[in-house]
Coordinates of C-alpha atoms in Angstrom, one line a residue:
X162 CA 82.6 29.3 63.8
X163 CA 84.2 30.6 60.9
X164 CA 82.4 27.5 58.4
X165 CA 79.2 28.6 60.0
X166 CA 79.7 32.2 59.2
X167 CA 80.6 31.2 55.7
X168 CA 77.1 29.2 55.5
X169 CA 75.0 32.1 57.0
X170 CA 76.4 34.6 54.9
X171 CA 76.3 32.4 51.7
X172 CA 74.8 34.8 49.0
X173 CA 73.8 33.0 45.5
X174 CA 72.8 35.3 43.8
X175 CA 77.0 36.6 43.0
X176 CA 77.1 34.1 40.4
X177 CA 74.8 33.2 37.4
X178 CA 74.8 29.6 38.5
X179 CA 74.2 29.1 42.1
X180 CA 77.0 27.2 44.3
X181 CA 76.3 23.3 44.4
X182 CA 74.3 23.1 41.2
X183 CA 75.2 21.5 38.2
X184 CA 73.9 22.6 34.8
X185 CA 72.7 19.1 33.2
X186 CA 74.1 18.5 29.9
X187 CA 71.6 17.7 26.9
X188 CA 70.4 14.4 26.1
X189 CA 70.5 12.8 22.5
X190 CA 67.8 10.3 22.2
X191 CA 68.2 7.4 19.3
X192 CA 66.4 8.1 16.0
X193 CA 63.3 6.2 15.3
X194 CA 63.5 3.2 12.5
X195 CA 61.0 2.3 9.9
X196 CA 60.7 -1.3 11.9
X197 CA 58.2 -0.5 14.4
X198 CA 58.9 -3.5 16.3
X199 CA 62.5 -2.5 17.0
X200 CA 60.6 0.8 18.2
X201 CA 58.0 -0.5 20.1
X202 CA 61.2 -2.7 21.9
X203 CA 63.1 0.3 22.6
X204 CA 60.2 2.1 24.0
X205 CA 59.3 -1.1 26.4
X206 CA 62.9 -1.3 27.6
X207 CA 63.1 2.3 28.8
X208 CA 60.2 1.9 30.7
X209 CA 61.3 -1.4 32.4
X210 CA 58.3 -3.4 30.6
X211 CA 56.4 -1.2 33.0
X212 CA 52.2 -3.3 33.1
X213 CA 50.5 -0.3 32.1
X214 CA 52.3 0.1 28.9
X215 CA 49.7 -0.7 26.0
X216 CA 49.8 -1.3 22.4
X217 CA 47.1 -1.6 20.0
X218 CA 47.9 -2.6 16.4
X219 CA 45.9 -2.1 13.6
X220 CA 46.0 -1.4 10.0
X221 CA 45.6 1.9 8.4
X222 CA 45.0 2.3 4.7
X223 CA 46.6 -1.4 4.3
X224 CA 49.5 -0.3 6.1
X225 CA 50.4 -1.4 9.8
X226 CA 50.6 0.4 12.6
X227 CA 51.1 0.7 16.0
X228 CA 49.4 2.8 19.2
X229 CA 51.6 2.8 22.3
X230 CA 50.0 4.6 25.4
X231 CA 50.3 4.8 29.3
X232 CA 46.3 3.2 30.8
X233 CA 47.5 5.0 33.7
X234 CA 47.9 8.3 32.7
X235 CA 45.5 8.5 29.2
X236 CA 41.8 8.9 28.9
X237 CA 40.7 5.5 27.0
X238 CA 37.8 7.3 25.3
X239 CA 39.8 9.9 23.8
X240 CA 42.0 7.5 22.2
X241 CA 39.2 6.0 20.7
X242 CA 36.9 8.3 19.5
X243 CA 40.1 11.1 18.3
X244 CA 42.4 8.0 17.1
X245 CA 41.7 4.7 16.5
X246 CA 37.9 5.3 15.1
X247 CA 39.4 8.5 12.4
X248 CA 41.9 6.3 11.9
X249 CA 40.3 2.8 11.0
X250 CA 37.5 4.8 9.0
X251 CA 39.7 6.5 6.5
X252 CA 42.0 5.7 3.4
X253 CA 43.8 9.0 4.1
X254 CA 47.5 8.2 4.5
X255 CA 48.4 11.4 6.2
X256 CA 47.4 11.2 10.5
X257 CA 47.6 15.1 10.4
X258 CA 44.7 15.1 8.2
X259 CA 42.9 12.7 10.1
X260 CA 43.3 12.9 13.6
X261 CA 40.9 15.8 15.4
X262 CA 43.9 16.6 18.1
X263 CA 44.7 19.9 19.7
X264 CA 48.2 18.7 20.2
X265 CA 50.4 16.3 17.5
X266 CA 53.5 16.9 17.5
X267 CA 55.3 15.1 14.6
X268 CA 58.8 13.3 16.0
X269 CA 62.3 12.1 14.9
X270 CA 63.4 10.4 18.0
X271 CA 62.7 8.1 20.7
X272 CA 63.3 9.9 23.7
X273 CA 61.6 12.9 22.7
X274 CA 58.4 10.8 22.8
X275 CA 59.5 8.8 25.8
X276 CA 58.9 12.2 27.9
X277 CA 55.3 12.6 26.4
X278 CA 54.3 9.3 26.9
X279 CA 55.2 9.6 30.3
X280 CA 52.7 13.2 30.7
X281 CA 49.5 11.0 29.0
X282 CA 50.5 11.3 25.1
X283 CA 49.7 8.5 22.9
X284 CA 52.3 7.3 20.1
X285 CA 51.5 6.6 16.9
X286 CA 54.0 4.1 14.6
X287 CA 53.7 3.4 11.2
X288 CA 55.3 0.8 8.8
X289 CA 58.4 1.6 6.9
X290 CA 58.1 5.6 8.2
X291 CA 61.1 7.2 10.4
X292 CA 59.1 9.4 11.7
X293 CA 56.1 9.3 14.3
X294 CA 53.5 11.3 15.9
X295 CA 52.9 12.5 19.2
X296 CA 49.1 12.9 20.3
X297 CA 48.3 14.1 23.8
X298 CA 45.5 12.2 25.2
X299 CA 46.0 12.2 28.7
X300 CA 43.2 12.3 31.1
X301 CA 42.2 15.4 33.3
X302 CA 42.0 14.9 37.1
X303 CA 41.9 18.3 38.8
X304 CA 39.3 20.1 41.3
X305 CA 37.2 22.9 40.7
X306 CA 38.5 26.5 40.3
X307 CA 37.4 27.9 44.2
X308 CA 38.4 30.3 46.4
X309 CA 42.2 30.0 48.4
X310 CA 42.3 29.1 51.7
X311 CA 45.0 30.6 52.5
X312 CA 44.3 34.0 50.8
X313 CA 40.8 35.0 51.8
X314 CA 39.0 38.2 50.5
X315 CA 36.1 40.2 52.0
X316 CA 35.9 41.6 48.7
X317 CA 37.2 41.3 44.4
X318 CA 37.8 38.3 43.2
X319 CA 37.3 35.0 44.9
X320 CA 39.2 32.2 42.5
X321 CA 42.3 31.2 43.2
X322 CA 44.8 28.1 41.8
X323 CA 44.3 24.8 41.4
X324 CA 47.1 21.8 40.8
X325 CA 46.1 22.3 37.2
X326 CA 49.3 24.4 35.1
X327 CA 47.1 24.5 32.1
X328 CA 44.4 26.2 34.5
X329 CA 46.1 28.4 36.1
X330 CA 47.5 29.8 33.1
X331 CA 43.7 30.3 32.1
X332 CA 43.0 32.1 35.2
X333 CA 46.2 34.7 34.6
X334 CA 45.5 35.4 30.8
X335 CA 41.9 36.0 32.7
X336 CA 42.8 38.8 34.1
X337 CA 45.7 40.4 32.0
X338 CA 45.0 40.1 28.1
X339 CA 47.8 42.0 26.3
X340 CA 49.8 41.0 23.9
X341 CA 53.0 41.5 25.7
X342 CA 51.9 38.4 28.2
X343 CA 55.6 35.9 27.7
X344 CA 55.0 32.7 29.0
X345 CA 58.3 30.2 28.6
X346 CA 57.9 26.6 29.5
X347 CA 60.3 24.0 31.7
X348 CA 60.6 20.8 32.8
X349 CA 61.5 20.1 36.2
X350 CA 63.2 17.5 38.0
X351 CA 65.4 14.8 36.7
X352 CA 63.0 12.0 38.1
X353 CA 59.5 14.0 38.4
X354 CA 59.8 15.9 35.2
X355 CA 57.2 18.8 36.2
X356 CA 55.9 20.9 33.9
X357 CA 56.6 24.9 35.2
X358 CA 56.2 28.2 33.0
X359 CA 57.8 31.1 33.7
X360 CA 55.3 34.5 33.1
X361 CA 55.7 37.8 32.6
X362 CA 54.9 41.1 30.7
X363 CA 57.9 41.8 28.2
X364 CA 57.1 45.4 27.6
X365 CA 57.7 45.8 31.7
X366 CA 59.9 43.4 33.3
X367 CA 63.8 43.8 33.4
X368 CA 65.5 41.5 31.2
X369 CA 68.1 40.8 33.0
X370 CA 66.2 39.6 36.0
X371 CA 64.2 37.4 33.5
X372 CA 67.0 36.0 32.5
X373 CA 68.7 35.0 35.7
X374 CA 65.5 33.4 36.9
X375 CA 66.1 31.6 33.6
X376 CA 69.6 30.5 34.2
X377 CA 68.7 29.1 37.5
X378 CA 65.8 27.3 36.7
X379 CA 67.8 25.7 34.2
X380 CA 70.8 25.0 36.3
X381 CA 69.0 23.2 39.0
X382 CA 70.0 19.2 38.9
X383 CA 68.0 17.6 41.3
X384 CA 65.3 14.3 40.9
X385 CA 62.9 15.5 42.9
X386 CA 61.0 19.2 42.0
X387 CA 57.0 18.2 42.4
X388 CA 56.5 21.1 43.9
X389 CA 57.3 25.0 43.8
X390 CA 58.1 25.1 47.8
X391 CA 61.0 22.7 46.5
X392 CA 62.1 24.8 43.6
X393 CA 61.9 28.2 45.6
X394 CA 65.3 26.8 47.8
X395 CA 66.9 26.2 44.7
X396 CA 66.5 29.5 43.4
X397 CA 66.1 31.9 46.2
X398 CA 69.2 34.7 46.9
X399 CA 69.6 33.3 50.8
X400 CA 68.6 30.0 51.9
X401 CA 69.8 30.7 55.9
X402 CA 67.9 34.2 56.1
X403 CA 64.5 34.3 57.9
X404 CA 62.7 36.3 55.2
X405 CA 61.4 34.8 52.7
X406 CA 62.6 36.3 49.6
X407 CA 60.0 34.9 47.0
X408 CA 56.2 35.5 47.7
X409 CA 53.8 32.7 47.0
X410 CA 50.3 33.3 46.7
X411 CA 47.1 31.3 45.8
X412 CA 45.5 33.9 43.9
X413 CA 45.5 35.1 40.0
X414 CA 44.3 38.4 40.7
X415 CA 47.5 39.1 43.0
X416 CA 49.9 37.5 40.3
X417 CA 48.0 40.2 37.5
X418 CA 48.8 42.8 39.9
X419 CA 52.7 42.1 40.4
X420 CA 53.4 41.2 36.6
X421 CA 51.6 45.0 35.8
X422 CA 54.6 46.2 38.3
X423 CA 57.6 44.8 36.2
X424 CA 57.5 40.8 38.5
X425 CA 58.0 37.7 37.3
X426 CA 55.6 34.8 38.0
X427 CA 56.6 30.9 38.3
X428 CA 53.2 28.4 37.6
X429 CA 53.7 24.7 38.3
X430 CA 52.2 21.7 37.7
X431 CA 50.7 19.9 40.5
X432 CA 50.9 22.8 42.8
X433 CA 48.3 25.7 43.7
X434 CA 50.5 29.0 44.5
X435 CA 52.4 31.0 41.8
X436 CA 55.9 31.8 43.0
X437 CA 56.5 36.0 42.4
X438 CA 60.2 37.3 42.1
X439 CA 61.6 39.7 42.6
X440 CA 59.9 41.2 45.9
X441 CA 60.3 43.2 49.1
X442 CA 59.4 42.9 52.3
X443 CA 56.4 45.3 52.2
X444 CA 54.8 43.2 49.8
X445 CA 54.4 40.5 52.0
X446 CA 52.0 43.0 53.6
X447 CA 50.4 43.6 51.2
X448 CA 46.6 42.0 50.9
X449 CA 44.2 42.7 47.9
X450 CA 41.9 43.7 50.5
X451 CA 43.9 47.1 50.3
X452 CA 43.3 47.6 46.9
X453 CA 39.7 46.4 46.7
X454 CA 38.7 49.0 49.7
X455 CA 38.9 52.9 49.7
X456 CA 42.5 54.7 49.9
X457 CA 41.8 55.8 53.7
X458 CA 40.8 52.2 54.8
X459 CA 43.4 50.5 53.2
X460 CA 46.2 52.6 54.8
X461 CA 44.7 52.1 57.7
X462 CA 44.7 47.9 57.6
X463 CA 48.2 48.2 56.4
X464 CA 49.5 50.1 58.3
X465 CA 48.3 48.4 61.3
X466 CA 50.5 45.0 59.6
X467 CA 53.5 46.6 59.8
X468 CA 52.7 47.6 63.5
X469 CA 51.7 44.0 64.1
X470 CA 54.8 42.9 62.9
X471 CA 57.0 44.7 65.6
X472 CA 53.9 43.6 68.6
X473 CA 54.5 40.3 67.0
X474 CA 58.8 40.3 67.6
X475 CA 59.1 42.8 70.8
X476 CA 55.6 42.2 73.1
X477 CA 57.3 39.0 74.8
X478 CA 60.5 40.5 74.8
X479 CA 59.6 43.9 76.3
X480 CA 57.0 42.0 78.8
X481 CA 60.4 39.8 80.0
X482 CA 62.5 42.8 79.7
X483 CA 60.2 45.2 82.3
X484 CA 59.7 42.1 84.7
X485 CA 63.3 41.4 85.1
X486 CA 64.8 44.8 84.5
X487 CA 63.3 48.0 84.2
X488 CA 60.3 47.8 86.3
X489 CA 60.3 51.9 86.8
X490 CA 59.3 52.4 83.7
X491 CA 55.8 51.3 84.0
X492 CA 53.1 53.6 86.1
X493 CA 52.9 52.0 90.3
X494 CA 49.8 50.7 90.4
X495 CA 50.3 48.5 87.6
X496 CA 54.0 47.8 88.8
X497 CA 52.0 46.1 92.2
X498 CA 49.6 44.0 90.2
X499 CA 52.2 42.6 88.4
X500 CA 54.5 42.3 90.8
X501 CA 51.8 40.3 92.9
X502 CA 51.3 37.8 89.8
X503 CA 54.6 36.9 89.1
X504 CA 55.6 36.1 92.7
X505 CA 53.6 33.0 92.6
X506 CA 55.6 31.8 89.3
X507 CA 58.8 29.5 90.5
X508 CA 60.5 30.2 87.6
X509 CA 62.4 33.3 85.5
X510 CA 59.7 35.5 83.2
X511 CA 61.9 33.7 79.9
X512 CA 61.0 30.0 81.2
X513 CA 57.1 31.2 81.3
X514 CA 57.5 32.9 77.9
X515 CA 59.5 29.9 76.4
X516 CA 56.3 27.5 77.9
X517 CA 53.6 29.8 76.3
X518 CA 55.1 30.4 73.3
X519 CA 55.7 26.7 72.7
X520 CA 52.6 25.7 74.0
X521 CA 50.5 28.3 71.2
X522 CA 52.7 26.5 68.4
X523 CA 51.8 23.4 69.5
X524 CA 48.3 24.2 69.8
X525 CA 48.3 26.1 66.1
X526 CA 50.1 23.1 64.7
X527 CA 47.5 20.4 66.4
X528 CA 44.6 22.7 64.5
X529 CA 46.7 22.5 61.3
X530 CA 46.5 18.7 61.0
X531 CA 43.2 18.0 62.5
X532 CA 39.8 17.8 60.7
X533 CA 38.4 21.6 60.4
X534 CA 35.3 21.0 63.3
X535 CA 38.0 19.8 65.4
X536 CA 40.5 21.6 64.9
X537 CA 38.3 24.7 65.9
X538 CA 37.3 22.7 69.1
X539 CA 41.1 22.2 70.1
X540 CA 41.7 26.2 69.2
X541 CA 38.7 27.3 71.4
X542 CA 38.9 24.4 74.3
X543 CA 42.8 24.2 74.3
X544 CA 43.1 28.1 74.2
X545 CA 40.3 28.2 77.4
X546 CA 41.1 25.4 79.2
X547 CA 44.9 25.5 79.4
X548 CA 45.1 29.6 80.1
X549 CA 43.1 29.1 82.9
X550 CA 44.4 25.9 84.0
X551 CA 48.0 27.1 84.3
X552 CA 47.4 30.0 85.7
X553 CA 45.4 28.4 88.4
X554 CA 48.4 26.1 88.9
X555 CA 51.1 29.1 89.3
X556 CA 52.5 28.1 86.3
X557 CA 51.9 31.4 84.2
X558 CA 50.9 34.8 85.4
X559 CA 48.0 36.1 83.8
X560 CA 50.1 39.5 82.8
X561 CA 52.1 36.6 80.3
X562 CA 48.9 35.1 79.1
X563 CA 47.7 38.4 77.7
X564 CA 51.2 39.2 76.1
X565 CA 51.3 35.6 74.4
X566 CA 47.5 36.2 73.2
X567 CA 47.9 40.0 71.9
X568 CA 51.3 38.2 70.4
X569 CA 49.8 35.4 68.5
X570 CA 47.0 37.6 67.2
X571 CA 49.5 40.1 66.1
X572 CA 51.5 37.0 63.9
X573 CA 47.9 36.5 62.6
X574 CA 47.3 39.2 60.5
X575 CA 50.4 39.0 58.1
X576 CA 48.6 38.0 54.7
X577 CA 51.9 35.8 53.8
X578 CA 52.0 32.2 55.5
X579 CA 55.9 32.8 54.9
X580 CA 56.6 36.3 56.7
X581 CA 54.5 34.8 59.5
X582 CA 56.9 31.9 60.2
X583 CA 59.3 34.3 60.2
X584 CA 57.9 36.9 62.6
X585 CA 57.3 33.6 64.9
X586 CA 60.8 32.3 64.3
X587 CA 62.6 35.9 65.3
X588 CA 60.5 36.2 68.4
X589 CA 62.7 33.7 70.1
X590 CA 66.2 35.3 69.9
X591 CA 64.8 38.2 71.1
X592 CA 63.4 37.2 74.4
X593 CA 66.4 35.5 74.5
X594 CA 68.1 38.7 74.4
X595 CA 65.6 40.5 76.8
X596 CA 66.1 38.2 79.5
X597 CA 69.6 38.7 79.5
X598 CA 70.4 42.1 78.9
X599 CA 66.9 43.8 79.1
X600 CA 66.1 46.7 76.3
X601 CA 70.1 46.6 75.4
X602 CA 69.3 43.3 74.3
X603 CA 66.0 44.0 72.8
X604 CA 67.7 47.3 70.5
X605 CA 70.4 44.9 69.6
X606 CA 68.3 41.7 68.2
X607 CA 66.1 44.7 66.4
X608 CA 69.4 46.9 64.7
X609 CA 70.8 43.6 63.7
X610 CA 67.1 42.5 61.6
X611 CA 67.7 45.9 60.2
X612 CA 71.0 45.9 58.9
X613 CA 70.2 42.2 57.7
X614 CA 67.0 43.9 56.0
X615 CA 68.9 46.7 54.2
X616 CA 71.6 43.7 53.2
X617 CA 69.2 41.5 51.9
X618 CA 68.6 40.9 48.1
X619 CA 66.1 39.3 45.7
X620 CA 67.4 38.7 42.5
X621 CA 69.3 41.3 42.9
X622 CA 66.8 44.0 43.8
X623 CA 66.9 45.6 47.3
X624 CA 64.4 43.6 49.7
X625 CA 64.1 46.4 52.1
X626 CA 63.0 49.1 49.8
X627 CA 62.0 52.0 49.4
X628 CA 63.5 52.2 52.6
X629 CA 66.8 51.2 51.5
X630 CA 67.3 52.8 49.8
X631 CA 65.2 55.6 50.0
X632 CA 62.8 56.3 47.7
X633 CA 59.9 58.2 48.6
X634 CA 58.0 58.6 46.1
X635 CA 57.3 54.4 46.4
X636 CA 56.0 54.9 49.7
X637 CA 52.8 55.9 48.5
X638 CA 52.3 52.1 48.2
X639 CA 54.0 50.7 50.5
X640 CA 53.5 51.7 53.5
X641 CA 50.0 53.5 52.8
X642 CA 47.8 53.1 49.9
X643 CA 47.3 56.3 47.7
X644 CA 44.5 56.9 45.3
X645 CA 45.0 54.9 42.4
X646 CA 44.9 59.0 40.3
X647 CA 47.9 59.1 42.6
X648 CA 49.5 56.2 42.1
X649 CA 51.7 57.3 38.8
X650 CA 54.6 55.5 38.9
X651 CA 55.7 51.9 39.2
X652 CA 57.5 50.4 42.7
X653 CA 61.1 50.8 41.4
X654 CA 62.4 47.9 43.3
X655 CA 61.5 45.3 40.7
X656 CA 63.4 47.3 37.8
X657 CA 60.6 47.8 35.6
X658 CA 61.1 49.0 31.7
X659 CA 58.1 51.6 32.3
X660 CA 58.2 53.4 35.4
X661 CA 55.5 55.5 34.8
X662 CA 51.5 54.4 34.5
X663 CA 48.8 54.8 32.4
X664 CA 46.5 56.3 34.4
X665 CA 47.9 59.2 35.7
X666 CA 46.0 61.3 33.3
X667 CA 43.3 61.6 35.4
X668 CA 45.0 63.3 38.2
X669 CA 45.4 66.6 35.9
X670 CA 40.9 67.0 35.9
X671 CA 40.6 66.1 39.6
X672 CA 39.4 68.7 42.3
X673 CA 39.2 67.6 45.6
X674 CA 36.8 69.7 47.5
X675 CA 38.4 71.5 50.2

């Protein structure tokens, strides 16, 4: 008990360098030679005489020299019409004067180039020269900009990200042009070698925090990172807590709006969400809905998410508390309908729960992995057909059926995929808890998520704020949404270097009319 105690209460973020990762020691790659065959053999032994290694040789003002590209990863036509054709036409000596490319990077050795051939750059050799050039000529295979799936709007914006680094970077400078926008670039993964860049606003995020994301995206030694839902584990405060404590989202407009508080944003290569640090649990709440709708409206919607998230955790348990415990305190006439519904069941209130519950996971999970017209049938027919079917058998009572509906509806309308696994995930404990010592157990399960809430960190920031601590002046957009005249300061949970905003100079010539 005491190793498992130690694993649960594991907190990374007490040391620069988290636990069980190794900071990887800098490579030295081997100079380049003025023999380009001895170059060309270097570069075709690294790569295990890979097939779709080519090399085209050719002269270039009476001098010889070498292209060495990946078919698999280059765009042939750029090659030809940007290299070989400039090339073969002139008497220039000089490729920098020659060669139309965006990108040519001028290299000392081998390695160096290795890891850009690899990413769809094309290397140039030439005779006699220690030295070579780099010239990035890899092919583009992305989808259109279009709206997130996951992140849907009724109104603003309606872009989100694409697998495309380079494009998503386009969508963020989009929508936040100042000066002040950092971007700093990593690779990756030992094996996978993914491009990432770290963004943020230098004028308003905290240094320090920028540079412990920094020191662990750096520190992480591991082969395979294609993804940011892999590098997230790496770098998050608490692996074993049930809150997510890095938002992802799909959409550029949502990133814009946490850099402007002081966040930072992670952008990889290959993958269509931006990972935001550091956050809070209210954030997860938050929806650019409420910000794209009037003040009243959007208090009201978010609001109702934070009351969704305590249907979402106590409904079942509650339901199986009253049915097992504390039937006095519901009114009589309801007590007899209920009581007459749950006769007929052959087994405790937690077993029907426990059935439901698993059965609407398996159900959301089936229209997860289907084609979209049929996963909607298996929604509509499985949600129908089974309800009625098992409470026709006496395996469920229709009083559960309604719970485990108003539940799952209630788990729906979190905006963050993550804090909804989560809500899902602590339901289960606290039935647990319900059925065995009734609202005791149901107080108990919810004061321990709220010291765990108050104890919880990211990046070293307080997760539960501005509850704890207190803050109330950052309620105003938190747990309602102000007027943005009233919105003056910053959420001081993310540390920014300006607290204050721009815009509250408009709140000193407003009247409201009485």
């Amino acid at each position: 008990m005491g190793f498992i105690k130690r694993m649960l209460t594991n907190n990374r973020k007490e040391s620069k360098t988290p636990p069980g990762i190794t900071r990887r020691a800098p490579s030295h790659g081997r100079r380049v030679m003025g023999d380009i065959a001895a170059n060309v053999e270097y570069v075709r032994n690294a790569l295990f005489h890979t097939d779709d290694l080519q090399e085209r040789s050719f002269e270039q003002a009476a001098r010889p020299a070498l292209l060495v590209y990946l078919s698999s990863v280059c765009d042939l036509a750029k090659i030809h019409e940007a290299i070989l054709k400039p090339m073969l036409s002139s008497e220039d000596k000089d490729p920098e004067r020659i060669i139309p490319a965006a990108d040519m990077r001028r290299l000392t050795d081998l390695e160096s180039g290795i890891e850009l051939l690899l990413r769809g750059y094309s290397l140039l050799f030439r005779h006699e020269r220690e030295e070579y050039y780099a010239i990035e000529t890899a092919a583009i295979v992305q989808r259109s900009v279009d709206e997130p799936t996951n992140e849907k709007a009724v109104q603003g914006a309606h872009n989100g990200f694409i697998e495309s680094l380079h494009v998503n970077l386009q969508l963020v400078r989009r929508q936040i042009g100042s000066r002040n926008l950092v971007v700093r670039r990593y690779s990756l993964g030992n094996m996978t070698k993914t491009e990432a860049s770290l963004i943020y606003l230098n004028d308003l995020a905290d240094p320090e925090i920028v540079e412990d994301i920094d020191q662990r995206l750096r520190a992480i030694d591991a082969d395979n990172l294609m993804n940011g839902y892999l590098v997230l584990e790496y770098i998050e405060d608490r692996s074993f807590s049930p809150f997510p404590q890095i938002l992802q989202t799909e959409r550029p407009d949502r990133v814009a709006g946490n850099l402007l508080e002081g966040r930072v944003a992670l952008l990889m290569e290959g993958t269509s969400a931006a990972l935001l640090m550091p956050t809070s649990f209210f954030v997860f709440y938050q929806s650019p809905d409420d910000y794209n709708s009037r003040s009243l409206a959007g208090s009201f919607i978010r609001l109702l998410r934070l009351f969704s998230f305590l249907i979402a955790i106590t409904l079942p348990a509650y339901y199986i508390a009253v049915v097992t415990f504390h039937y006095e305190v519901i009114p009589m006439e309801l007590f007899y309908q209920i009581k007459g519904s749950v006769e007929r069941i052959p087994y405790p209130p937690i077993l029907e729960a426990l059935f439901m519950e698993l059965t609407i996971e398996l159900l959301r999970e089936a229209s997860i992995r289907l084609p979209t017209p049929v996963s909607q049938s298996i929604g509509i027919v499985g949600g129908l057909v089974i309800g009625d079917a098992v409470v026709r058998v006496g395996l469920v009572s229709y009083p559960m059926i309604i719970v485990v509906a108003l539940t799952a509806i209630a788990s729906f309308v979190v905006p963050s995929h993550e804090m909804s696994y989560s809500v899902r995930l602590l339901r289960f404990p606290v039935m647990i808890a319900a059925s065995m010592f009734g609202f005791i157990g149901i107080a108990f399960c919810l004061t321990a998520i709220f010291v765990h809430l108050c104890k919880l960190k990211s990046f070293g920031t307080p997760y539960f704020a501005p509850v704890a601590p207190f803050r109330i002046l950052d309620w105003k957009d938190a747990l309602v949404r102000l007027p943005y005249w009233k919105l003056n300061e910053r959420p001081n949970d993310p540390r920014p270097q300006k607290l204050v905003q721009e815009h509250r100079s408009k709140e000193g010539g407003r009247h409201d009319q009485e």
